[in-house]
Every structure is written in C-alpha cells, then in structure tokens.
Amino acid sequence: MLLILEPNTQKEQQEKIIQRIETLGLEAHVLPGKGRFAIGITGNSSPLEPNQFSGLSGIQEYIRVSKPYKLCSRDFKEENTIVKVGEVAIGNGSCVYFAGPCSIESYDQLHTIGKEVKKAGAKILRGGAFKPRTSPYSFQGMGIEGLKILQKVGEELEMPTITEAIDLKSLELVNEYADMIQIGARNMQNFPLLKEAGKLSKPIFLKRGPSASLDELLCSAEYILREGNSQVVLCERGLRSFDSHTRNILDIAFVPVMKKLTHLPIIMDPSHAAGRRDIIADLAKACVAVGADGVMVEVHHKPSEALSDGPQALLPEDFKDLLAH
Ligand code: PEP
Ligand code: MN
C-alpha cells in the first residue's frame, strides 16, 4: 500500500504513521516526490485496510499496490532514478554507452579496445572476468587476474568499469575491483545472489533472462532494492526465439513498457540479442530512438581471435561510426 500524505504534514505526524506501520510488523519507505509526499509499505502478505491507520492524521489517500514488486515500481516512485557509476550518471535523459570486449583476455587486449571505445565516446568500460558459458569446455574467463586488468585499465583510461559476478564468491571480488556489478541473464533469478548484491553499495546492472517476463525481472530487481541498494539498472539482451537468423530477438518494446512500470534506468544490449556484427549498429540506433538510458555493446579489435562472442563483436571503427551518427 501507498499512503499519500496531506501537503505540509508535520514531521511528528509522519513519525506516528511510520510507527503504526512498524507496529503492524511492516516496513515503511519514505518516498518524497515532486508534487507529493508518500510512504510506501512493504512486508504485508495480505492486503492492508485503511482502518488499520485509524486515529492518525495527515493521510490524504490510500493506494493499493497489488503488484508483486513495489520499491522499483512507478507507483511507489514517480521520478526517474539516476544511477551513478563513478562520475557517470545513468537515467538523466542522455544515452550512456557501455563498451568493451565480451571477455578480458590480456592487459594489451583490454587496453587497446578501451582506448578506442573511450575515444569514440563510450563512458563505461565492460569486460568479463567470470564468464557464464553454456559449455563447460568454453573459455571461463581470467578470474581475479582479469579483474586486476580491468581495474588497471579503467584507472589508466579514467573510465568506470563493469564486470559480471556469477556467484557469491565472485560477487565479493567484483565488488572489490569494479565500479558496477553485472548480474547476467542466466543469474537473473539467482535469489541468494540478488540478495547479497542488495547489501552492497555498488550499482547493479541486472540483465533480463532470455525467457523472463517483465514482471519476473522487476521482482528480481525488487530483491536487490529490498535489501537497501536502490542503484539498479535493468537491461534487455534478447529473448529466445524460434528463428535462427539472430541469436535472440531484441524486445524493443522493453524500453517504453518498462519506462511506464519502473523508475529504474533502462539499458539495451543489442550485441547479445543479434549475435551478429552486421546488424548491431542499426539495432543500437533503434534503442536510442526508443529512449534507452544506455546501450551496451561488445567491441573487439581482433574479433576472429576473441575467446568469446567474436561473431557479435563490433570493430572499434564500427563503434566509432555508430557513435558519430
Ligand atoms: C555478457 O554480457 O557477456 C553476457 C554473458 O551477457 P548475458 O548474461 O546477457 O548472456
Ligand atoms: Mn558476451
């Protein structure tokens, strides 16, 4: 439930309302907004009734929020959330590019690619150190050595960094070395991982599973917000389909629909959706046109030698053309 308070409600009245909520064994979330002051209530397994707040002054309206996610919903917070990654702000109206290789392979590889994407206009450097691969025989990532390279290159190029955590152990390491933590499509419903990520103060980049509904993704985000970390962005990276011309189907409606449902920034990843270099720039332009807060693209200077996702890596010059467009 959402309680809309009367304008000019005194602090004392607010505290009494919060106390009542806590007496009911529930959690109160103070939600100051532009034209209203609200208190969101979570923790109830059955619907609340207005008479549970009888005797309290200052409540103007009771709004039932029946969705299974609340803190990440527009109902609870009308204003867009701005997520800060180092000095880079995501969600303030401009489109932020995340770029870099799928996997970190060496210092020289990441530095070469990083330098190029920064020059072209990328704001955040990506690179996987822990790779969730379909086959156990595929390259699994450089692990902690990769994280050290990412940190070094990020510092040298003055770019904030993002890399994926695949389990609780890597989460601790990624939290230590990177500026933003990616939780990948395969881990979207790894609830223990989401809860731990929610206890951290680093921003979280949560990807949609290839067959997850929007409500399921929002519930996963809720796990993180509920633990106290509200610095979360949501990313569409393609849905599994029946057609083999693209690796996945890019759900372009993700942006406008999610913008209605949530205040969290919305990012698009056309690389994992397309799986093929020749159409990624066109898809990226569509993502910008539809209002994405950010676009993540994989870039490699020698895609034929890449240890993962070479066929979908843009060449640095393709990336430069895309951003110059
Ligand atoms: C990645 O970003 O390299 C990755 C593995 O992404 P996803 O989780 O979307 O497959
Ligand atoms: Mn990849």
Coordinates of C-alpha atoms and ligand atoms in Angstrom, one line a residue:
M1 CA 0.0 0.0 0.0
L2 CA 1.0 3.6 -0.6
L3 CA 0.0 6.3 1.7
I4 CA -0.2 9.8 0.2
L5 CA 0.2 12.4 2.9
E6 CA -1.5 15.7 3.1
P7 CA 0.7 18.6 2.0
N8 CA 2.5 20.2 4.9
T9 CA 2.2 17.2 7.1
Q10 CA 4.3 17.7 10.2
K11 CA 7.3 15.5 10.9
E12 CA 5.7 14.4 14.1
Q13 CA 2.6 13.1 12.2
Q14 CA 4.8 11.3 9.7
E15 CA 6.7 9.6 12.5
K16 CA 3.4 8.4 14.1
I17 CA 2.4 6.9 10.8
I18 CA 5.7 5.2 10.4
Q19 CA 5.4 3.9 14.0
R20 CA 2.0 2.4 13.2
I21 CA 3.4 0.7 10.1
E22 CA 6.2 -0.8 12.2
T23 CA 3.8 -1.9 14.9
L24 CA 2.0 -3.9 12.3
G25 CA 5.2 -5.7 11.6
L26 CA 5.7 -4.0 8.3
E27 CA 8.3 -1.8 6.6
A28 CA 7.8 1.9 5.9
H29 CA 9.6 3.6 3.0
V30 CA 9.6 7.4 3.0
L31 CA 9.2 8.5 -0.6
P32 CA 9.5 12.2 -1.1
G33 CA 8.4 13.2 -4.6
K34 CA 7.9 16.4 -6.6
G35 CA 4.2 17.0 -6.1
R36 CA 3.5 14.7 -3.2
F37 CA 5.0 13.1 -0.1
A38 CA 4.3 9.4 0.2
I39 CA 5.1 6.5 2.5
G40 CA 5.3 3.1 0.8
I41 CA 4.5 0.0 2.9
T42 CA 6.0 -3.4 2.2
G43 CA 6.1 -6.7 4.0
N44 CA 2.4 -7.5 4.1
S45 CA 1.3 -10.9 2.8
S46 CA -2.4 -9.9 2.9
P47 CA -3.9 -6.6 1.7
L48 CA -4.0 -3.8 4.2
E49 CA -7.1 -1.9 5.1
P50 CA -7.4 1.9 5.7
N51 CA -8.9 1.3 9.1
Q52 CA -5.6 -0.1 10.2
F53 CA -4.5 3.5 10.2
S54 CA -7.5 5.0 12.0
G55 CA -6.8 7.7 14.6
L56 CA -3.9 9.0 12.6
S57 CA -4.0 12.4 10.9
G58 CA -2.2 13.5 7.8
I59 CA -3.1 10.7 5.4
Q60 CA -4.8 12.0 2.3
E61 CA -5.1 8.9 0.2
Y62 CA -4.7 5.1 0.4
I63 CA -3.5 3.5 -2.8
R64 CA -3.4 -0.3 -3.1
V65 CA -0.4 -1.6 -5.0
S66 CA -1.2 -5.2 -5.9
K67 CA 1.9 -5.8 -7.9
P68 CA 4.4 -8.3 -6.6
Y69 CA 7.1 -5.7 -6.8
K70 CA 6.8 -2.3 -5.1
L71 CA 10.0 -0.4 -4.5
C72 CA 11.0 -0.5 -8.1
S73 CA 7.5 0.5 -9.4
R74 CA 6.4 3.9 -10.7
D75 CA 3.5 3.6 -8.3
F76 CA 5.9 4.0 -5.4
K77 CA 8.3 6.5 -7.0
E78 CA 7.3 8.8 -9.9
E79 CA 10.7 10.4 -10.6
N80 CA 13.3 8.6 -12.6
T81 CA 16.1 7.1 -10.5
I82 CA 19.6 8.3 -11.5
V83 CA 22.2 5.7 -11.1
K84 CA 25.8 6.9 -10.6
V85 CA 28.8 4.8 -11.8
G86 CA 31.8 6.7 -10.7
E87 CA 31.2 10.2 -12.2
V88 CA 28.8 8.9 -14.9
A89 CA 25.1 9.4 -14.4
I90 CA 22.6 7.0 -16.0
G91 CA 18.9 7.9 -16.3
N92 CA 19.2 11.7 -16.7
G93 CA 18.0 11.8 -20.3
S94 CA 21.1 11.1 -22.2
C95 CA 22.2 7.7 -23.5
V96 CA 25.3 6.2 -21.9
Y97 CA 27.4 3.8 -23.9
F98 CA 28.9 0.8 -22.2
A99 CA 31.5 -0.9 -24.4
G100 CA 34.4 -3.4 -24.4
P101 CA 35.1 -7.0 -25.1
C102 CA 32.9 -9.9 -24.1
S103 CA 35.9 -11.4 -22.1
I104 CA 39.0 -9.8 -20.8
E105 CA 41.8 -11.7 -22.4
S106 CA 45.0 -9.8 -21.6
Y107 CA 46.1 -6.3 -20.5
D108 CA 47.0 -5.4 -24.1
Q109 CA 43.7 -6.6 -25.4
L110 CA 41.6 -4.6 -22.9
H111 CA 43.8 -1.5 -23.1
T112 CA 43.7 -1.4 -26.9
I113 CA 40.0 -1.8 -27.0
G114 CA 39.4 0.5 -24.0
K115 CA 41.4 3.3 -25.6
E116 CA 39.4 3.1 -28.8
V117 CA 36.0 3.0 -27.3
K118 CA 36.8 5.8 -24.9
K119 CA 37.9 7.9 -27.9
A120 CA 34.7 7.1 -29.7
G121 CA 32.6 8.3 -26.7
A122 CA 31.9 5.2 -24.5
K123 CA 31.5 6.2 -20.9
I124 CA 31.8 2.8 -19.1
L125 CA 34.3 0.0 -19.9
R126 CA 33.0 -3.5 -19.9
G127 CA 34.8 -6.8 -19.9
G128 CA 34.0 -10.2 -18.4
A129 CA 36.4 -11.9 -16.0
F130 CA 34.0 -14.6 -14.8
K131 CA 32.1 -16.0 -17.8
P132 CA 28.9 -18.0 -17.6
R133 CA 29.4 -20.2 -20.6
T134 CA 26.9 -22.7 -22.0
S135 CA 29.6 -25.4 -22.4
P136 CA 32.0 -26.2 -19.6
Y137 CA 34.7 -26.6 -22.2
S138 CA 34.4 -23.0 -23.4
F139 CA 36.7 -20.2 -22.0
Q140 CA 35.6 -19.5 -18.5
G141 CA 37.3 -16.1 -18.1
M142 CA 40.6 -15.0 -16.4
G143 CA 39.0 -14.7 -13.0
I144 CA 40.8 -12.5 -10.5
E145 CA 43.7 -11.7 -12.9
G146 CA 41.0 -10.3 -15.3
L147 CA 39.6 -8.2 -12.5
K148 CA 43.0 -6.7 -11.8
I149 CA 43.5 -5.9 -15.5
L150 CA 40.0 -4.3 -15.7
Q151 CA 40.8 -2.1 -12.6
K152 CA 44.2 -1.1 -14.0
V153 CA 42.9 -0.2 -17.5
G154 CA 39.8 1.6 -16.0
E155 CA 42.1 3.7 -13.9
E156 CA 44.5 4.5 -16.7
L157 CA 41.8 5.5 -19.1
E158 CA 39.7 7.2 -16.4
M159 CA 36.7 5.1 -17.2
P160 CA 34.4 3.4 -14.6
T161 CA 34.2 -0.3 -15.1
I162 CA 31.6 -3.0 -15.2
T163 CA 32.0 -6.8 -15.0
E164 CA 29.9 -9.8 -14.2
A165 CA 29.6 -11.7 -10.9
I166 CA 28.3 -15.2 -11.4
D167 CA 28.1 -16.4 -7.8
L168 CA 28.6 -15.3 -4.2
K169 CA 32.3 -15.7 -4.3
S170 CA 32.9 -13.7 -7.5
L171 CA 30.4 -11.1 -6.2
E172 CA 32.8 -10.3 -3.3
L173 CA 35.7 -9.9 -5.7
V174 CA 33.8 -7.9 -8.3
N175 CA 32.6 -5.6 -5.6
E176 CA 36.3 -5.0 -4.7
Y177 CA 37.6 -4.4 -8.2
A178 CA 34.9 -2.9 -10.4
D179 CA 32.6 0.2 -10.2
M180 CA 29.5 -1.6 -11.4
I181 CA 28.4 -5.2 -10.9
Q182 CA 26.7 -7.1 -13.7
I183 CA 24.3 -9.9 -12.9
G184 CA 23.8 -11.8 -16.1
A185 CA 20.8 -13.2 -17.9
R186 CA 21.5 -16.7 -16.5
N187 CA 21.5 -15.5 -13.0
M188 CA 18.5 -13.2 -13.1
Q189 CA 16.7 -15.4 -10.7
N190 CA 19.6 -16.4 -8.5
F191 CA 17.9 -15.1 -5.5
P192 CA 20.7 -15.5 -3.0
L193 CA 23.0 -13.6 -5.3
L194 CA 20.4 -10.8 -5.8
K195 CA 20.0 -10.5 -2.0
E196 CA 23.7 -10.2 -1.4
A197 CA 24.0 -7.7 -4.3
G198 CA 21.3 -5.7 -2.5
K199 CA 23.5 -5.4 0.6
L200 CA 26.3 -3.7 -1.4
S201 CA 26.6 0.0 -2.2
K202 CA 27.9 -0.6 -5.8
P203 CA 25.5 -0.1 -8.6
I204 CA 24.0 -3.2 -10.1
F205 CA 23.4 -4.0 -13.8
L206 CA 20.7 -6.6 -13.9
K207 CA 20.0 -8.4 -17.2
R208 CA 16.7 -10.0 -18.3
G209 CA 16.8 -13.7 -18.7
P210 CA 16.1 -14.9 -22.2
S211 CA 12.7 -16.2 -21.3
A212 CA 11.8 -14.0 -18.4
S213 CA 8.7 -11.8 -18.3
L214 CA 9.0 -8.2 -17.4
D215 CA 7.2 -8.8 -14.0
E216 CA 9.8 -11.5 -13.2
L217 CA 12.6 -9.1 -14.0
L218 CA 11.0 -6.4 -11.8
C219 CA 10.6 -8.9 -9.0
S220 CA 14.3 -9.8 -9.3
A221 CA 15.2 -6.1 -9.1
E222 CA 12.9 -5.9 -6.0
Y223 CA 15.1 -8.4 -4.3
I224 CA 18.0 -6.0 -4.6
L225 CA 16.1 -2.8 -3.7
R226 CA 14.6 -4.5 -0.7
E227 CA 18.0 -5.1 0.8
G228 CA 18.7 -1.4 0.6
N229 CA 20.5 -0.9 -2.7
S230 CA 18.5 1.3 -5.0
Q231 CA 21.2 1.8 -7.5
V232 CA 20.0 -0.7 -10.1
V233 CA 19.6 -0.6 -13.9
L234 CA 17.7 -3.1 -16.0
C235 CA 18.9 -4.5 -19.3
E236 CA 17.2 -6.3 -22.2
R237 CA 19.6 -8.6 -24.1
G238 CA 17.3 -10.6 -26.3
L239 CA 14.8 -13.3 -25.9
R240 CA 15.0 -16.9 -27.1
S241 CA 13.0 -17.5 -30.3
F242 CA 12.2 -20.0 -33.0
D243 CA 14.2 -18.2 -35.7
S244 CA 17.9 -18.7 -36.3
H245 CA 18.8 -15.6 -38.2
T246 CA 19.5 -13.8 -35.0
R247 CA 20.9 -15.3 -31.8
N248 CA 17.9 -13.9 -29.9
I249 CA 15.1 -11.4 -30.5
L250 CA 15.6 -7.9 -29.3
D251 CA 12.5 -6.8 -27.5
I252 CA 12.4 -3.1 -28.4
A253 CA 9.1 -2.6 -26.6
F254 CA 11.1 -3.3 -23.4
V255 CA 12.1 0.4 -23.2
P256 CA 8.7 2.2 -23.5
V257 CA 6.9 -0.5 -21.4
M258 CA 9.4 -0.6 -18.6
K259 CA 9.5 3.2 -18.5
K260 CA 5.9 3.0 -17.5
L261 CA 6.4 0.3 -14.9
T262 CA 9.6 1.4 -13.2
H263 CA 11.6 4.4 -12.3
L264 CA 14.9 2.5 -12.8
P265 CA 17.1 3.3 -15.8
I266 CA 16.6 1.0 -18.9
I267 CA 19.6 -0.3 -20.9
M268 CA 19.6 -2.2 -24.1
D269 CA 22.2 -4.8 -25.2
P270 CA 21.9 -5.4 -29.0
S271 CA 25.1 -7.5 -29.1
H272 CA 23.7 -10.5 -27.3
A273 CA 20.4 -10.1 -28.9
A274 CA 21.7 -10.0 -32.5
G275 CA 24.7 -12.3 -32.2
R276 CA 26.0 -11.0 -35.5
R277 CA 28.1 -7.9 -36.1
D278 CA 26.4 -6.7 -39.3
I279 CA 23.1 -5.5 -37.7
I280 CA 24.2 -4.4 -34.3
A281 CA 24.7 -0.7 -35.2
D282 CA 21.2 -0.5 -36.7
L283 CA 19.7 -2.1 -33.6
A284 CA 21.6 0.2 -31.3
K285 CA 20.2 3.3 -33.2
A286 CA 16.7 1.9 -32.7
C287 CA 17.4 1.5 -28.9
V288 CA 18.5 5.2 -28.7
A289 CA 15.5 6.3 -30.8
V290 CA 13.1 4.5 -28.4
G291 CA 14.5 6.2 -25.4
A292 CA 17.0 3.8 -23.8
D293 CA 19.1 5.3 -21.0
G294 CA 22.1 3.3 -22.1
V295 CA 23.3 0.9 -24.7
M296 CA 25.9 -1.9 -24.0
V297 CA 27.9 -3.2 -27.0
E298 CA 30.7 -5.7 -27.3
V299 CA 33.8 -4.4 -29.2
H300 CA 37.0 -6.3 -30.2
H301 CA 39.9 -5.2 -32.3
K302 CA 40.5 -8.8 -33.5
P303 CA 37.1 -10.5 -33.3
S304 CA 38.3 -13.6 -35.2
E305 CA 40.7 -14.3 -32.3
A306 CA 38.2 -13.4 -29.5
L307 CA 37.9 -16.1 -26.8
S308 CA 34.1 -15.5 -26.6
D309 CA 31.4 -13.9 -28.6
G310 CA 33.7 -12.9 -31.5
P311 CA 30.9 -13.0 -34.2
Q312 CA 29.0 -10.3 -32.4
A313 CA 31.9 -8.0 -31.6
L314 CA 31.9 -4.7 -33.4
L315 CA 35.3 -3.5 -34.7
P316 CA 36.5 -0.3 -33.0
E317 CA 35.8 1.7 -36.2
D318 CA 32.2 0.3 -36.4
F319 CA 31.7 1.5 -32.9
K320 CA 33.2 4.9 -33.7
D321 CA 30.8 5.2 -36.7
L322 CA 27.9 4.3 -34.6
L323 CA 28.5 7.0 -32.0
A324 CA 29.4 9.6 -34.7
H325 CA 25.9 9.0 -36.2
Ligands
PEP1 C1 27.8 -10.7 -21.3 O1 27.5 -9.6 -21.1 O2 28.9 -11.0 -21.8 C2 26.9 -11.8 -21.0 C3 27.3 -13.1 -20.8 O3 25.6 -11.4 -21.1 P1 24.2 -12.3 -20.9 O4 24.1 -12.5 -19.5 O5 23.2 -11.3 -21.4 O6 24.3 -13.5 -21.8
MN2 MN 29.3 -11.8 -24.4

